[in-house]
Amino acid sequence: MTKAYVALEDGRTIEARSRAPGRTRGELVFTTAYTGYEESLTDPSYEEQILTFSYPLIGNYGVREERFESDRVHPRGVVARDLTEDVAEWLAEEGVPAIDELDTRDLVTGIREEGAMQCGIAAGPDATAADAEAELDACKGMSEHTDIGSQVSIGEPVTYNPDGDGPRVALIDCGAKGSIASSLVERDAVVEKLPYDATVADVESVDPDVLFISNGPGDPENFEAAAALVEEYVGDVPLAGICLGQQVIANALGGQTEKMEFGHRGVNQPVRDLRSNKVVMTTQNHGYTVSEPGDLDVTQINVNDDTPEGLESDEMNVITRQYHPEANPGPHDTLGFFDDVLGMTSARTN
């Protein structure tokens, strides 16, 4: 067995088995999802993080590219109780260090009790505990990654469904999952995906019916360009956001955000709608949350901790969700969000 080591911010260094070699560092987080590992591993919101799977066996239905949410693996490293050969080989090909044969239950319990923590990993034939500890020493906190958007966003605008008859959506790509654009295109919207640092002039050039701020990694306060777009267009163009997008919109409209202790990551997060009192199950992946909604109304909350899951304003034509309504992976309870978004404006004929 080729050894691996993970050094934790709490002072522990744990021995494991190397499944994909390398040295890496990042914020150690966990997901409770037991399916959808391909979608999770290609989710840009995991940039600069080490993803721990709480479910013990990862990879039992192989690896299929059509399930990917982006064109690469985003976590800096992967930790599991047991990784199958398919997943281990995929991660090795992607150059993403991966380790298994360690007590992930203990890791997850530690994160729940002490919060998401920085860590370093060393895996492979020459790996030592000192290598992992050196990676930990070089690890930065998530808020210190001030330009993380540049790591996950497109460089040039991309148009999806250019001949569609629905509304034109300017999707600001702060690390957007592919299924967000797909969900809009399925409803015949024209999706103009723009870089995370798009300017007002960039948005004006596509003349959108809806401005949509995507999910993404890191601290929402570091996405200043997206917040500036919200400030520019609020009240003139309908606004929508998912995950990081909800946080960016709240910050821009007088609210505040804060880092969570260990975040919400998984496919079984219960959300209650305050108007209907209906509870739905949702897919989530975020480490920050809205602490003050500002000029927006809280319309949905997380059943477990009462954090805001939905913000709206009929007056300003704003609707956001903290969870992922596109449900890749996860339950399909909330797909109607995209109908609500497109319903904020009349269809546009191209």
Tab-separated table of C-alpha atoms in Angstrom:
chain	number	residue	atom	x	y	z
A	1	MET	CA	0.000	0.000	0.000
A	2	THR	CA	1.293	3.469	-0.914
A	3	LYS	CA	0.845	5.709	2.077
A	4	ALA	CA	-0.706	9.143	2.351
A	5	TYR	CA	-0.996	11.701	5.109
A	6	VAL	CA	-3.495	14.421	5.928
A	7	ALA	CA	-2.478	17.172	8.344
A	8	LEU	CA	-5.346	18.981	10.043
A	9	GLU	CA	-5.674	22.452	11.524
A	10	ASP	CA	-6.664	20.856	14.848
A	11	GLY	CA	-3.124	19.489	15.167
A	12	ARG	CA	-3.662	15.904	14.054
A	13	THR	CA	-1.821	14.176	11.220
A	14	ILE	CA	-3.599	11.039	9.990
A	15	GLU	CA	-2.185	8.222	7.902
A	16	ALA	CA	-4.197	6.893	4.948
A	17	ARG	CA	-3.814	5.121	1.610
A	18	SER	CA	-2.817	7.007	-1.531
A	19	ARG	CA	-5.217	6.512	-4.462
A	20	ALA	CA	-4.076	9.437	-6.620
A	21	PRO	CA	-0.631	10.895	-5.838
A	22	GLY	CA	0.354	14.489	-5.177
A	23	ARG	CA	0.602	17.306	-2.664
A	24	THR	CA	-2.302	19.649	-2.028
A	25	ARG	CA	-4.005	21.892	0.509
A	26	GLY	CA	-7.366	23.529	1.073
A	27	GLU	CA	-10.344	23.902	3.378
A	28	LEU	CA	-11.531	20.481	4.551
A	29	VAL	CA	-15.300	20.107	4.118
A	30	PHE	CA	-17.708	17.192	3.828
A	31	THR	CA	-20.772	16.231	1.805
A	32	THR	CA	-23.497	13.869	2.955
A	33	ALA	CA	-24.414	12.871	-0.604
A	34	TYR	CA	-24.269	9.143	-1.296
A	35	THR	CA	-24.888	9.486	-5.030
A	36	GLY	CA	-23.893	12.215	-7.455
A	37	TYR	CA	-20.174	12.042	-6.758
A	38	GLU	CA	-19.392	12.929	-10.389
A	39	GLU	CA	-21.527	16.064	-10.139
A	40	SER	CA	-19.991	17.007	-6.792
A	41	LEU	CA	-16.432	16.517	-7.990
A	42	THR	CA	-17.008	18.751	-11.033
A	43	ASP	CA	-18.909	21.454	-9.129
A	44	PRO	CA	-16.898	24.719	-9.308
A	45	SER	CA	-18.135	25.674	-5.832
A	46	TYR	CA	-15.577	23.211	-4.388
A	47	GLU	CA	-12.607	25.204	-5.708
A	48	GLU	CA	-9.804	25.507	-3.111
A	49	GLN	CA	-11.427	22.884	-0.869
A	50	ILE	CA	-10.664	19.300	0.123
A	51	LEU	CA	-13.852	17.269	-0.281
A	52	THR	CA	-14.578	14.491	2.191
A	53	PHE	CA	-17.374	12.055	1.364
A	54	SER	CA	-19.271	10.928	4.458
A	55	TYR	CA	-20.789	7.975	2.576
A	56	PRO	CA	-18.280	5.106	2.829
A	57	LEU	CA	-18.138	3.818	-0.766
A	58	ILE	CA	-17.618	6.288	-3.618
A	59	GLY	CA	-17.590	5.153	-7.237
A	60	ASN	CA	-19.930	2.175	-7.262
A	61	TYR	CA	-21.605	3.188	-10.541
A	62	GLY	CA	-18.521	4.302	-12.450
A	63	VAL	CA	-17.649	7.631	-14.045
A	64	ARG	CA	-19.688	9.084	-16.924
A	65	GLU	CA	-18.812	12.396	-18.507
A	66	GLU	CA	-22.420	13.296	-19.283
A	67	ARG	CA	-22.967	13.749	-15.553
A	68	PHE	CA	-20.201	16.353	-15.187
A	69	GLU	CA	-21.131	19.890	-14.117
A	70	SER	CA	-17.993	21.436	-15.636
A	71	ASP	CA	-14.964	20.411	-17.666
A	72	ARG	CA	-12.715	19.448	-14.736
A	73	VAL	CA	-12.517	18.290	-11.128
A	74	HIS	CA	-12.574	21.297	-8.772
A	75	PRO	CA	-11.773	20.105	-5.245
A	76	ARG	CA	-8.026	20.338	-4.577
A	77	GLY	CA	-8.114	16.892	-3.008
A	78	VAL	CA	-10.540	14.054	-2.257
A	79	VAL	CA	-10.983	12.001	0.903
A	80	ALA	CA	-13.160	8.892	1.271
A	81	ARG	CA	-13.427	5.702	3.281
A	82	ASP	CA	-13.190	3.665	0.074
A	83	LEU	CA	-12.722	4.889	-3.509
A	84	THR	CA	-13.308	2.504	-6.392
A	85	GLU	CA	-10.683	2.063	-9.098
A	86	ASP	CA	-12.797	4.015	-11.609
A	87	VAL	CA	-12.882	7.139	-9.468
A	88	ALA	CA	-9.266	6.778	-8.307
A	89	GLU	CA	-8.040	6.505	-11.903
A	90	TRP	CA	-10.152	9.499	-12.965
A	91	LEU	CA	-8.742	11.649	-10.155
A	92	ALA	CA	-5.198	10.534	-10.950
A	93	GLU	CA	-5.711	11.493	-14.607
A	94	GLU	CA	-7.023	14.887	-13.461
A	95	GLY	CA	-3.984	15.371	-11.225
A	96	VAL	CA	-6.131	15.640	-8.084
A	97	PRO	CA	-4.647	13.900	-5.016
A	98	ALA	CA	-7.014	11.373	-3.434
A	99	ILE	CA	-6.779	9.262	-0.291
A	100	ASP	CA	-8.887	6.577	1.396
A	101	GLU	CA	-8.761	3.876	4.083
A	102	LEU	CA	-9.121	6.333	6.950
A	103	ASP	CA	-11.898	6.997	9.439
A	104	THR	CA	-14.057	9.521	7.592
A	105	ARG	CA	-16.703	9.302	10.326
A	106	ASP	CA	-14.125	10.756	12.711
A	107	LEU	CA	-13.198	13.491	10.212
A	108	VAL	CA	-16.824	14.492	9.654
A	109	THR	CA	-17.517	14.526	13.391
A	110	GLY	CA	-14.491	16.763	13.876
A	111	ILE	CA	-15.685	19.205	11.204
A	112	ARG	CA	-19.173	19.319	12.732
A	113	GLU	CA	-17.768	20.016	16.187
A	114	GLU	CA	-14.928	22.394	15.283
A	115	GLY	CA	-15.958	23.722	11.889
A	116	ALA	CA	-14.444	23.468	8.431
A	117	MET	CA	-10.684	23.476	8.847
A	118	GLN	CA	-7.560	23.977	6.785
A	119	CYS	CA	-5.603	20.883	5.891
A	120	GLY	CA	-2.687	19.600	3.861
A	121	ILE	CA	-2.378	16.285	2.017
A	122	ALA	CA	0.644	14.358	0.793
A	123	ALA	CA	0.069	11.127	-1.143
A	124	GLY	CA	2.293	8.823	-3.139
A	125	PRO	CA	5.467	6.724	-2.873
A	126	ASP	CA	7.623	9.468	-1.353
A	127	ALA	CA	4.974	11.160	0.796
A	128	THR	CA	5.745	11.922	4.426
A	129	ALA	CA	3.789	13.383	7.306
A	130	ALA	CA	6.106	16.393	7.155
A	131	ASP	CA	5.042	16.995	3.538
A	132	ALA	CA	1.391	17.142	4.562
A	133	GLU	CA	2.204	19.470	7.447
A	134	ALA	CA	4.118	21.791	5.089
A	135	GLU	CA	1.049	21.964	2.849
A	136	LEU	CA	-1.092	22.823	5.865
A	137	ASP	CA	1.303	25.614	6.835
A	138	ALA	CA	0.892	27.144	3.356
A	139	CYS	CA	-2.921	26.869	3.328
A	140	LYS	CA	-4.991	30.063	3.136
A	141	GLY	CA	-8.487	30.691	4.474
A	142	MET	CA	-11.329	30.819	1.944
A	143	SER	CA	-11.849	34.585	2.299
A	144	GLU	CA	-8.181	35.119	1.438
A	145	HIS	CA	-8.769	33.769	-2.076
A	146	THR	CA	-9.787	37.208	-3.259
A	147	ASP	CA	-9.750	36.425	-6.995
A	148	ILE	CA	-11.171	32.916	-6.859
A	149	GLY	CA	-13.727	33.832	-9.518
A	150	SER	CA	-10.989	33.959	-12.132
A	151	GLN	CA	-10.190	30.293	-11.431
A	152	VAL	CA	-13.690	29.033	-12.234
A	153	SER	CA	-15.271	31.493	-14.663
A	154	ILE	CA	-15.242	31.493	-18.445
A	155	GLY	CA	-12.827	33.878	-20.141
A	156	GLU	CA	-15.090	34.907	-23.017
A	157	PRO	CA	-18.902	35.124	-23.366
A	158	VAL	CA	-20.763	32.009	-24.503
A	159	THR	CA	-24.306	31.831	-25.914
A	160	TYR	CA	-26.596	28.842	-25.346
A	161	ASN	CA	-29.728	28.310	-27.432
A	162	PRO	CA	-29.248	31.412	-29.613
A	163	ASP	CA	-32.426	30.674	-31.581
A	164	GLY	CA	-34.637	30.266	-28.529
A	165	ASP	CA	-37.936	32.127	-28.241
A	166	GLY	CA	-37.837	32.656	-24.483
A	167	PRO	CA	-36.365	35.462	-22.403
A	168	ARG	CA	-32.721	36.411	-22.779
A	169	VAL	CA	-30.817	35.634	-19.565
A	170	ALA	CA	-27.452	37.188	-18.744
A	171	LEU	CA	-25.875	34.470	-16.591
A	172	ILE	CA	-22.929	35.885	-14.642
A	173	ASP	CA	-20.552	32.944	-14.343
A	174	CYS	CA	-19.056	33.027	-10.849
A	175	GLY	CA	-18.499	29.263	-11.129
A	176	ALA	CA	-21.812	28.158	-12.619
A	177	LYS	CA	-22.810	24.511	-12.681
A	178	GLY	CA	-23.625	23.414	-16.225
A	179	SER	CA	-27.112	22.316	-15.244
A	180	ILE	CA	-28.157	25.910	-14.485
A	181	ALA	CA	-27.764	26.879	-18.121
A	182	SER	CA	-29.353	23.571	-19.174
A	183	SER	CA	-32.388	24.188	-16.956
A	184	LEU	CA	-32.908	27.603	-18.543
A	185	VAL	CA	-32.377	26.314	-22.082
A	186	GLU	CA	-34.914	23.534	-21.474
A	187	ARG	CA	-37.423	26.356	-21.015
A	188	ASP	CA	-36.338	27.887	-24.337
A	189	ALA	CA	-34.439	30.776	-22.777
A	190	VAL	CA	-31.477	32.295	-24.586
A	191	VAL	CA	-28.596	32.132	-22.114
A	192	GLU	CA	-25.760	34.619	-22.502
A	193	LYS	CA	-23.063	33.409	-20.108
A	194	LEU	CA	-20.713	36.232	-19.134
A	195	PRO	CA	-17.477	36.189	-17.081
A	196	TYR	CA	-17.611	36.770	-13.323
A	197	ASP	CA	-16.071	40.234	-13.762
A	198	ALA	CA	-18.445	41.354	-16.529
A	199	THR	CA	-19.055	45.091	-16.715
A	200	VAL	CA	-22.242	47.058	-17.250
A	201	ALA	CA	-21.182	47.498	-20.874
A	202	ASP	CA	-20.853	43.714	-21.243
A	203	VAL	CA	-24.372	43.211	-19.923
A	204	GLU	CA	-25.767	46.026	-22.059
A	205	SER	CA	-24.333	44.329	-25.144
A	206	VAL	CA	-26.639	41.329	-24.653
A	207	ASP	CA	-29.663	43.413	-23.579
A	208	PRO	CA	-31.005	40.826	-21.100
A	209	ASP	CA	-34.520	40.280	-19.823
A	210	VAL	CA	-33.106	38.722	-16.639
A	211	LEU	CA	-29.786	39.164	-14.821
A	212	PHE	CA	-28.827	35.880	-13.130
A	213	ILE	CA	-25.914	35.577	-10.666
A	214	SER	CA	-24.641	31.993	-10.506
A	215	ASN	CA	-23.275	29.805	-7.766
A	216	GLY	CA	-19.541	29.768	-7.130
A	217	PRO	CA	-16.796	29.248	-4.555
A	218	GLY	CA	-15.453	31.384	-1.753
A	219	ASP	CA	-16.499	34.542	0.043
A	220	PRO	CA	-19.314	36.473	-1.680
A	221	GLU	CA	-17.734	39.767	-0.625
A	222	ASN	CA	-14.905	39.048	-3.069
A	223	PHE	CA	-17.299	39.146	-6.064
A	224	GLU	CA	-17.439	42.919	-6.281
A	225	ALA	CA	-18.082	43.123	-10.032
A	226	ALA	CA	-21.192	40.942	-9.774
A	227	ALA	CA	-22.462	43.018	-6.849
A	228	ALA	CA	-21.949	46.185	-8.902
A	229	LEU	CA	-24.152	44.730	-11.651
A	230	VAL	CA	-26.898	44.030	-9.127
A	231	GLU	CA	-26.722	47.614	-7.879
A	232	GLU	CA	-26.866	48.899	-11.450
A	233	TYR	CA	-29.832	46.865	-12.641
A	234	VAL	CA	-32.042	46.407	-9.577
A	235	GLY	CA	-35.503	47.753	-10.311
A	236	ASP	CA	-34.838	47.911	-14.058
A	237	VAL	CA	-34.121	44.252	-14.926
A	238	PRO	CA	-35.393	41.210	-12.995
A	239	LEU	CA	-32.674	39.683	-10.813
A	240	ALA	CA	-32.152	36.025	-9.893
A	241	GLY	CA	-29.446	34.128	-8.060
A	242	ILE	CA	-28.492	30.678	-6.847
A	243	CYS	CA	-26.216	29.870	-3.883
A	244	LEU	CA	-23.336	32.397	-4.063
A	245	GLY	CA	-25.693	34.403	-6.279
A	246	GLN	CA	-28.168	34.791	-3.409
A	247	GLN	CA	-25.364	36.008	-1.153
A	248	VAL	CA	-24.002	38.492	-3.711
A	249	ILE	CA	-27.466	39.916	-4.348
A	250	ALA	CA	-28.193	40.242	-0.625
A	251	ASN	CA	-24.896	42.048	-0.008
A	252	ALA	CA	-25.584	44.433	-2.876
A	253	LEU	CA	-29.066	45.253	-1.581
A	254	GLY	CA	-28.214	46.233	1.975
A	255	GLY	CA	-27.768	42.776	3.488
A	256	GLN	CA	-24.863	40.960	5.078
A	257	THR	CA	-23.259	37.537	4.753
A	258	GLU	CA	-21.128	35.452	7.094
A	259	LYS	CA	-19.077	32.272	7.068
A	260	MET	CA	-20.855	29.223	8.430
A	261	GLU	CA	-19.299	26.834	10.908
A	262	PHE	CA	-19.236	23.890	8.503
A	263	GLY	CA	-21.737	24.786	5.789
A	264	HIS	CA	-24.430	22.826	4.000
A	265	ARG	CA	-23.255	20.197	1.532
A	266	GLY	CA	-25.369	17.255	0.414
A	267	VAL	CA	-28.614	16.219	-1.248
A	268	ASN	CA	-30.833	15.947	1.824
A	269	GLN	CA	-31.165	19.498	3.154
A	270	PRO	CA	-34.795	20.245	4.190
A	271	VAL	CA	-36.164	23.677	3.292
A	272	ARG	CA	-39.488	25.147	4.445
A	273	ASP	CA	-41.424	27.711	2.438
A	274	LEU	CA	-42.750	30.298	4.897
A	275	ARG	CA	-45.831	31.058	2.813
A	276	SER	CA	-47.083	27.547	2.056
A	277	ASN	CA	-45.404	25.827	5.047
A	278	LYS	CA	-44.362	23.090	2.602
A	279	VAL	CA	-41.016	21.358	3.161
A	280	VAL	CA	-38.892	20.244	0.211
A	281	MET	CA	-35.594	18.368	0.074
A	282	THR	CA	-32.745	20.188	-1.634
A	283	THR	CA	-29.193	19.889	-2.945
A	284	GLN	CA	-26.743	22.320	-1.334
A	285	ASN	CA	-23.067	23.237	-1.401
A	286	HIS	CA	-22.092	26.421	0.417
A	287	GLY	CA	-19.968	27.608	3.317
A	288	TYR	CA	-21.343	31.160	3.558
A	289	THR	CA	-24.878	32.315	4.272
A	290	VAL	CA	-26.987	35.463	4.366
A	291	SER	CA	-27.052	36.753	7.946
A	292	GLU	CA	-29.122	39.890	7.206
A	293	PRO	CA	-31.415	40.022	4.144
A	294	GLY	CA	-31.302	43.796	3.703
A	295	ASP	CA	-34.050	45.026	1.393
A	296	LEU	CA	-35.231	41.489	0.570
A	297	ASP	CA	-37.815	39.289	2.272
A	298	VAL	CA	-36.882	35.844	3.593
A	299	THR	CA	-39.361	33.429	2.014
A	300	GLN	CA	-37.714	30.073	2.729
A	301	ILE	CA	-35.560	28.771	5.586
A	302	ASN	CA	-33.454	25.718	6.338
A	303	VAL	CA	-35.335	23.446	8.718
A	304	ASN	CA	-32.136	22.436	10.538
A	305	ASP	CA	-30.743	25.874	11.433
A	306	ASP	CA	-33.222	28.537	10.166
A	307	THR	CA	-30.695	30.094	7.756
A	308	PRO	CA	-32.287	31.875	4.756
A	309	GLU	CA	-32.844	29.602	1.756
A	310	GLY	CA	-34.977	31.929	-0.349
A	311	LEU	CA	-35.057	35.718	-0.717
A	312	GLU	CA	-37.548	37.706	-2.780
A	313	SER	CA	-38.874	41.164	-3.525
A	314	ASP	CA	-41.945	41.642	-5.688
A	315	GLU	CA	-41.305	45.390	-5.792
A	316	MET	CA	-37.748	45.034	-7.108
A	317	ASN	CA	-38.436	41.857	-9.133
A	318	VAL	CA	-35.835	39.748	-7.307
A	319	ILE	CA	-35.879	36.018	-6.558
A	320	THR	CA	-32.984	33.955	-5.154
A	321	ARG	CA	-32.327	30.511	-3.715
A	322	GLN	CA	-29.479	29.353	-1.479
A	323	TYR	CA	-29.862	25.730	-2.573
A	324	HIS	CA	-29.532	24.297	-6.091
A	325	PRO	CA	-32.974	24.051	-7.723
A	326	GLU	CA	-31.451	22.411	-10.819
A	327	ALA	CA	-30.968	19.327	-8.589
A	328	ASN	CA	-27.876	17.772	-10.149
A	329	PRO	CA	-27.443	15.664	-8.098
A	330	GLY	CA	-30.442	15.516	-5.842
A	331	PRO	CA	-34.233	15.600	-5.580
A	332	HIS	CA	-36.355	17.405	-8.158
A	333	ASP	CA	-38.685	19.163	-5.724
A	334	THR	CA	-37.572	22.688	-6.650
A	335	LEU	CA	-37.187	22.752	-10.441
A	336	GLY	CA	-40.110	25.197	-10.633
A	337	PHE	CA	-37.719	27.960	-9.559
A	338	PHE	CA	-36.618	28.387	-13.173
A	339	ASP	CA	-40.227	28.854	-14.280
A	340	ASP	CA	-40.566	31.529	-11.616
A	341	VAL	CA	-37.397	33.261	-12.816
A	342	LEU	CA	-38.481	33.347	-16.441
A	343	GLY	CA	-41.984	34.303	-15.382
A	344	MET	CA	-40.645	37.611	-14.043
A	345	THR	CA	-40.497	38.911	-17.589
A	346	SER	CA	-42.465	38.405	-20.779
A	347	ALA	CA	-40.950	36.094	-23.416
A	348	ARG	CA	-38.686	37.769	-25.927
A	349	THR	CA	-38.802	36.967	-29.618
A	350	ASN	CA	-35.380	36.863	-31.279
